[in-house]
Coordinates of C-alpha atoms in Angstrom, one line a residue:
M1 CA 119.6 67.7 91.7
S2 CA 119.4 71.4 90.5
T3 CA 119.9 72.5 87.0
A4 CA 120.1 76.0 85.4
S5 CA 119.5 76.7 81.7
Y6 CA 119.2 79.9 79.7
N7 CA 116.4 80.3 77.1
C8 CA 115.9 83.4 75.0
P9 CA 113.5 85.9 76.7
C10 CA 112.6 87.3 73.2
C11 CA 111.5 84.2 71.2
G12 CA 111.2 81.8 74.2
G13 CA 112.4 78.8 72.3
G14 CA 116.1 79.2 71.4
P15 CA 118.7 78.0 73.9
L16 CA 121.4 80.6 74.6
K17 CA 125.1 79.9 74.1
F18 CA 127.9 82.1 75.3
S19 CA 130.1 83.7 72.6
G20 CA 133.7 84.3 73.5
E21 CA 134.0 86.9 70.7
S22 CA 131.1 89.1 71.9
G23 CA 131.1 88.2 75.5
K24 CA 127.4 87.8 75.4
L25 CA 124.8 85.0 75.4
E26 CA 123.5 84.5 71.9
C27 CA 120.2 82.9 70.8
T28 CA 120.6 80.2 68.2
A29 CA 117.1 80.7 66.9
C30 CA 116.4 84.5 66.6
G31 CA 119.9 85.8 66.8
N32 CA 119.4 88.2 69.8
N33 CA 122.2 88.5 72.3
Y34 CA 122.2 89.4 76.0
E35 CA 124.6 90.5 78.7
P36 CA 125.1 87.6 81.2
E37 CA 124.5 90.0 84.2
A38 CA 121.3 91.3 82.7
L39 CA 120.0 87.8 82.1
E40 CA 120.8 86.7 85.6
I41 CA 118.8 89.7 87.0
L42 CA 115.9 89.0 84.6
N43 CA 115.8 85.3 85.6
A44 CA 115.9 86.2 89.3
S45 CA 113.1 88.8 89.0
E46 CA 110.8 86.4 87.2
S47 CA 111.4 83.4 89.4
G48 CA 111.9 85.2 92.6
E49 CA 115.1 83.2 93.2
Q50 CA 118.6 82.8 91.7
I51 CA 118.2 79.1 90.8
S52 CA 115.2 76.9 90.6
F53 CA 115.5 73.4 91.9
E54 CA 114.1 70.3 90.2
R55 CA 114.7 66.7 91.3
P56 CA 114.4 63.3 89.6
K57 CA 111.4 61.1 90.4
E58 CA 111.5 59.3 93.7
G59 CA 113.0 55.8 93.5
F60 CA 115.4 56.7 90.7
R61 CA 118.8 55.3 91.6
T62 CA 122.2 56.2 90.2
E63 CA 125.4 54.2 90.1
E64 CA 128.4 55.3 92.2
G65 CA 130.2 58.1 90.4
V66 CA 127.1 59.3 88.4
Q67 CA 124.1 61.5 89.3
A68 CA 120.7 62.2 87.7
Y69 CA 119.4 65.6 86.8
L70 CA 116.3 66.9 85.1
C71 CA 116.5 69.2 82.1
K72 CA 114.6 72.4 82.8
N73 CA 113.6 72.7 79.2
C74 CA 112.1 69.3 78.3
G75 CA 112.1 67.4 81.6
A76 CA 114.3 64.6 80.4
E77 CA 116.6 62.9 82.9
L78 CA 120.3 63.5 82.4
I79 CA 122.9 61.1 83.7
T80 CA 126.2 62.8 84.4
E81 CA 129.5 62.0 86.1
D82 CA 130.4 63.4 89.5
T83 CA 132.8 65.9 88.0
T84 CA 130.5 67.3 85.2
T85 CA 129.7 71.0 85.7
A86 CA 128.0 71.7 82.4
A87 CA 126.4 69.5 79.8
E88 CA 123.9 69.4 76.9
C89 CA 120.5 67.7 77.0
P90 CA 120.7 64.8 74.4
Y91 CA 116.9 65.2 73.8
C92 CA 116.3 68.9 73.2
G93 CA 119.8 70.1 72.9
S94 CA 119.5 72.7 75.6
P95 CA 122.7 73.7 77.4
T96 CA 122.4 72.7 81.0
I97 CA 124.5 74.1 83.9
L98 CA 124.7 72.1 87.1
P99 CA 125.1 74.8 89.8
D100 CA 125.4 72.5 92.8
R101 CA 128.5 71.0 91.1
I102 CA 130.0 74.5 90.9
E103 CA 129.1 75.2 94.6
G104 CA 130.2 71.8 95.8
G105 CA 133.4 71.4 93.8
V106 CA 136.3 73.7 93.2
K107 CA 134.8 76.9 91.9
P108 CA 137.0 78.3 89.1
E109 CA 138.1 81.9 89.4
K110 CA 139.0 82.5 85.7
V111 CA 137.8 81.1 82.4
I112 CA 139.0 81.6 78.8
P113 CA 135.9 81.7 76.6
F114 CA 135.8 79.9 73.2
V115 CA 136.7 82.2 70.3
V116 CA 137.4 79.5 67.7
S117 CA 134.2 78.5 66.0
K118 CA 133.2 74.9 65.1
E119 CA 133.8 75.7 61.4
Q120 CA 137.3 77.1 62.2
A121 CA 138.1 74.0 64.2
Q122 CA 137.0 71.7 61.4
N123 CA 139.0 73.6 58.8
Y124 CA 142.1 73.2 60.9
F125 CA 142.6 69.8 59.4
K126 CA 142.8 71.1 55.8
G127 CA 146.4 71.2 54.4
K128 CA 148.0 69.5 57.4
K129 CA 150.2 67.0 55.6
L130 CA 151.7 65.5 58.7
L131 CA 148.4 64.6 60.3
P132 CA 147.9 60.8 60.9
N133 CA 146.1 59.1 58.0
V134 CA 143.0 58.6 60.1
F135 CA 142.2 62.3 59.8
L136 CA 143.0 62.5 56.1
N137 CA 141.4 59.3 54.8
S138 CA 138.2 60.1 52.8
R139 CA 136.4 57.2 54.6
N140 CA 137.0 58.9 57.9
R141 CA 134.6 61.6 59.2
I142 CA 134.3 63.8 62.2
S143 CA 131.2 62.5 63.8
E144 CA 130.9 64.9 66.7
M145 CA 132.6 68.0 68.0
R146 CA 132.1 69.3 71.5
R147 CA 133.2 72.4 73.3
L148 CA 134.8 71.3 76.5
Y149 CA 136.1 73.4 79.4
I150 CA 139.0 71.6 81.0
P151 CA 139.8 72.4 84.7
Y152 CA 143.3 73.7 85.3
W153 CA 145.3 74.8 88.2
L154 CA 147.4 78.0 87.6
F155 CA 150.4 78.0 90.0
S156 CA 152.6 80.9 91.1
C157 CA 155.5 80.6 93.4
D158 CA 159.1 81.4 94.2
A159 CA 161.5 78.4 93.6
C160 CA 165.0 77.7 94.6
A161 CA 166.9 74.9 92.9
D162 CA 170.2 73.1 93.1
I163 CA 170.7 70.5 90.3
V164 CA 173.8 68.5 89.4
Y165 CA 174.2 67.0 85.9
D166 CA 176.6 64.5 84.2
A167 CA 177.6 65.9 80.8
E168 CA 179.8 64.7 78.0
K169 CA 181.7 66.1 75.0
V170 CA 182.5 63.6 72.3
H171 CA 185.1 64.2 69.6
T172 CA 185.8 61.8 66.8
E173 CA 188.6 62.0 64.3
Q174 CA 190.1 59.7 61.6
K175 CA 193.8 58.9 61.6
G176 CA 194.7 56.6 58.8
E177 CA 192.7 53.5 59.1
W178 CA 191.9 54.2 62.7
E179 CA 188.8 56.2 64.0
I180 CA 189.6 57.7 67.3
T181 CA 186.9 58.9 69.7
R182 CA 187.7 61.0 72.7
T183 CA 185.1 61.6 75.4
K184 CA 185.4 64.3 78.1
H185 CA 183.2 63.9 81.2
Y186 CA 182.0 66.9 83.2
L187 CA 180.2 67.5 86.4
V188 CA 177.9 70.5 85.9
R189 CA 176.1 72.3 88.7
R190 CA 173.3 74.8 88.4
R191 CA 171.9 76.7 91.4
G192 CA 169.6 79.7 91.6
G193 CA 166.2 81.1 92.3
M194 CA 163.3 82.1 90.1
R195 CA 159.7 83.4 90.2
F196 CA 156.9 81.6 88.3
E197 CA 153.5 83.1 87.4
N198 CA 150.5 81.0 86.4
I199 CA 152.1 77.7 85.5
P200 CA 149.2 75.7 84.0
V201 CA 148.5 72.1 85.0
D202 CA 145.3 70.3 84.1
G203 CA 143.2 69.4 87.1
S204 CA 141.2 66.6 85.5
V205 CA 142.1 63.0 86.3
K206 CA 140.4 61.7 83.1
M207 CA 142.5 63.9 80.7
D208 CA 145.9 62.7 79.7
D209 CA 148.5 65.1 81.0
K210 CA 150.6 64.8 77.9
L211 CA 147.7 65.7 75.8
T212 CA 146.8 68.8 77.7
E213 CA 150.4 69.9 78.0
S214 CA 150.7 69.7 74.2
L215 CA 147.9 72.3 73.9
E216 CA 149.9 74.9 75.8
P217 CA 150.6 77.8 75.9
Y218 CA 147.2 79.4 76.4
D219 CA 146.8 83.1 76.1
L220 CA 146.0 83.8 79.8
S221 CA 145.5 87.5 79.1
A222 CA 142.2 86.5 77.4
A223 CA 140.9 85.0 80.7
I224 CA 137.8 86.7 82.3
P225 CA 136.4 86.3 85.8
F226 CA 134.3 83.2 86.0
Q227 CA 130.5 83.3 85.8
G228 CA 128.1 80.4 85.2
A229 CA 126.7 81.9 82.0
V230 CA 130.0 81.4 80.2
L231 CA 129.4 77.6 80.4
A232 CA 126.2 77.8 78.3
G233 CA 126.5 75.7 75.2
A234 CA 129.6 73.8 76.3
M235 CA 130.5 70.8 78.4
A236 CA 132.6 71.4 81.6
D237 CA 134.3 69.5 84.4
H238 CA 135.5 70.7 87.7
A239 CA 138.9 69.9 89.1
D240 CA 139.3 66.4 90.7
A241 CA 143.1 66.1 90.6
D242 CA 145.0 66.7 93.9
C243 CA 146.1 70.3 94.0
D244 CA 149.4 69.6 96.0
A245 CA 150.4 66.8 93.6
C246 CA 149.7 69.1 90.6
E247 CA 151.8 71.9 92.2
K248 CA 154.7 69.6 92.8
R249 CA 154.7 68.4 89.1
A250 CA 154.2 71.9 87.8
V251 CA 157.1 73.4 89.8
E252 CA 159.5 70.6 89.2
R253 CA 158.7 70.5 85.4
S254 CA 159.2 74.3 85.1
V255 CA 162.4 74.5 87.2
E256 CA 163.9 71.4 85.5
Q257 CA 163.4 72.9 82.1
T258 CA 164.6 76.4 83.1
M259 CA 167.8 74.9 84.6
L260 CA 168.4 72.5 81.8
D261 CA 168.2 75.3 79.2
T262 CA 171.4 76.8 80.8
V263 CA 173.4 73.6 80.3
R264 CA 174.7 74.2 76.7
D265 CA 177.5 73.1 74.4
Y266 CA 177.5 69.4 75.6
D267 CA 176.7 66.4 73.5
T268 CA 174.9 64.5 76.2
V269 CA 173.4 65.7 79.5
S270 CA 171.8 63.6 82.3
E271 CA 170.6 64.7 85.7
R272 CA 172.5 63.3 88.7
S273 CA 170.7 64.9 91.6
R274 CA 168.2 67.7 92.4
R275 CA 167.0 69.8 95.3
I276 CA 164.0 72.0 94.6
I277 CA 162.2 74.1 97.2
A278 CA 159.0 76.2 96.4
E279 CA 157.9 79.0 98.7
R280 CA 155.0 81.6 98.8
G281 CA 152.9 79.4 96.4
S282 CA 149.4 80.1 95.3
A283 CA 146.9 78.1 93.1
T284 CA 144.2 79.6 91.0
P285 CA 141.5 77.3 89.6
A286 CA 140.6 78.1 86.0
L287 CA 138.7 76.6 83.0
L288 CA 140.4 76.5 79.6
P289 CA 138.8 75.7 76.3
V290 CA 139.3 72.6 74.2
W291 CA 137.5 71.3 71.1
L292 CA 136.9 67.6 71.7
M293 CA 136.5 65.7 68.4
T294 CA 135.2 62.2 67.9
T295 CA 136.1 60.5 64.6
V296 CA 134.6 57.5 63.0
K297 CA 136.3 55.3 60.4
E298 CA 134.7 52.2 58.9
G299 CA 132.3 52.0 61.8
K300 CA 135.0 52.3 64.5
T301 CA 135.0 55.3 66.9

């Protein structure tokens, strides 16, 4: 299977990593930086082709759901999952991009580069009194931190909704030795139309939806057009969650919250029925950045 990696054309040894702050590929050894477009042109002119292909040794077998690749830098065999788009060689540390995954999978149109450094991510834990003890305990340590690009779908659509709620107002008063509670019941209806732009839903089956939703909102104005060089120095997956199912969840979640926000001044509110229709929808595949941390406490990961 094909791989693509970026080594420094100045010192020849340093692997290049993409910097979200500068928008350039930076050498970890000599400190030089390069425009991604210029590096692509340089690589193509030297090799005579856009991507060079290397394949594992004959007879090498892989399990279902994984594939083998060869690192262009040291020749080591890499085992990756079917959805992995970018990885790092465990032997030489070189960032490795798997272009056939990008071509064969859902190619992202936008990407938000990493702008938070590893040091900034580590310092995030300092002074956070409400963090679980596992992060604060002196015997606990962060064993590994990885930059991971999560695949997302960004949905835009026009939505029409008609939702009926059961609502209650409860009033309690004291009369002598008696406590009297009066409950008034209401049937509340909300109907209307709205336009949504770029509703994010993670497109990875492996990632917990509740986890990724807790990271929102992302600053989508920081997104740039996708190019493979942006993945250098990070791990990445491509979308493997069903687009239609993600769209249904995204629209229903957004409409439900928008409508519910208008039902005010009641003590309890519960949904009785709903009718939601989405029209003129579009989906944009994107990659959004996440720091993935592995912690170890008393030998347990």
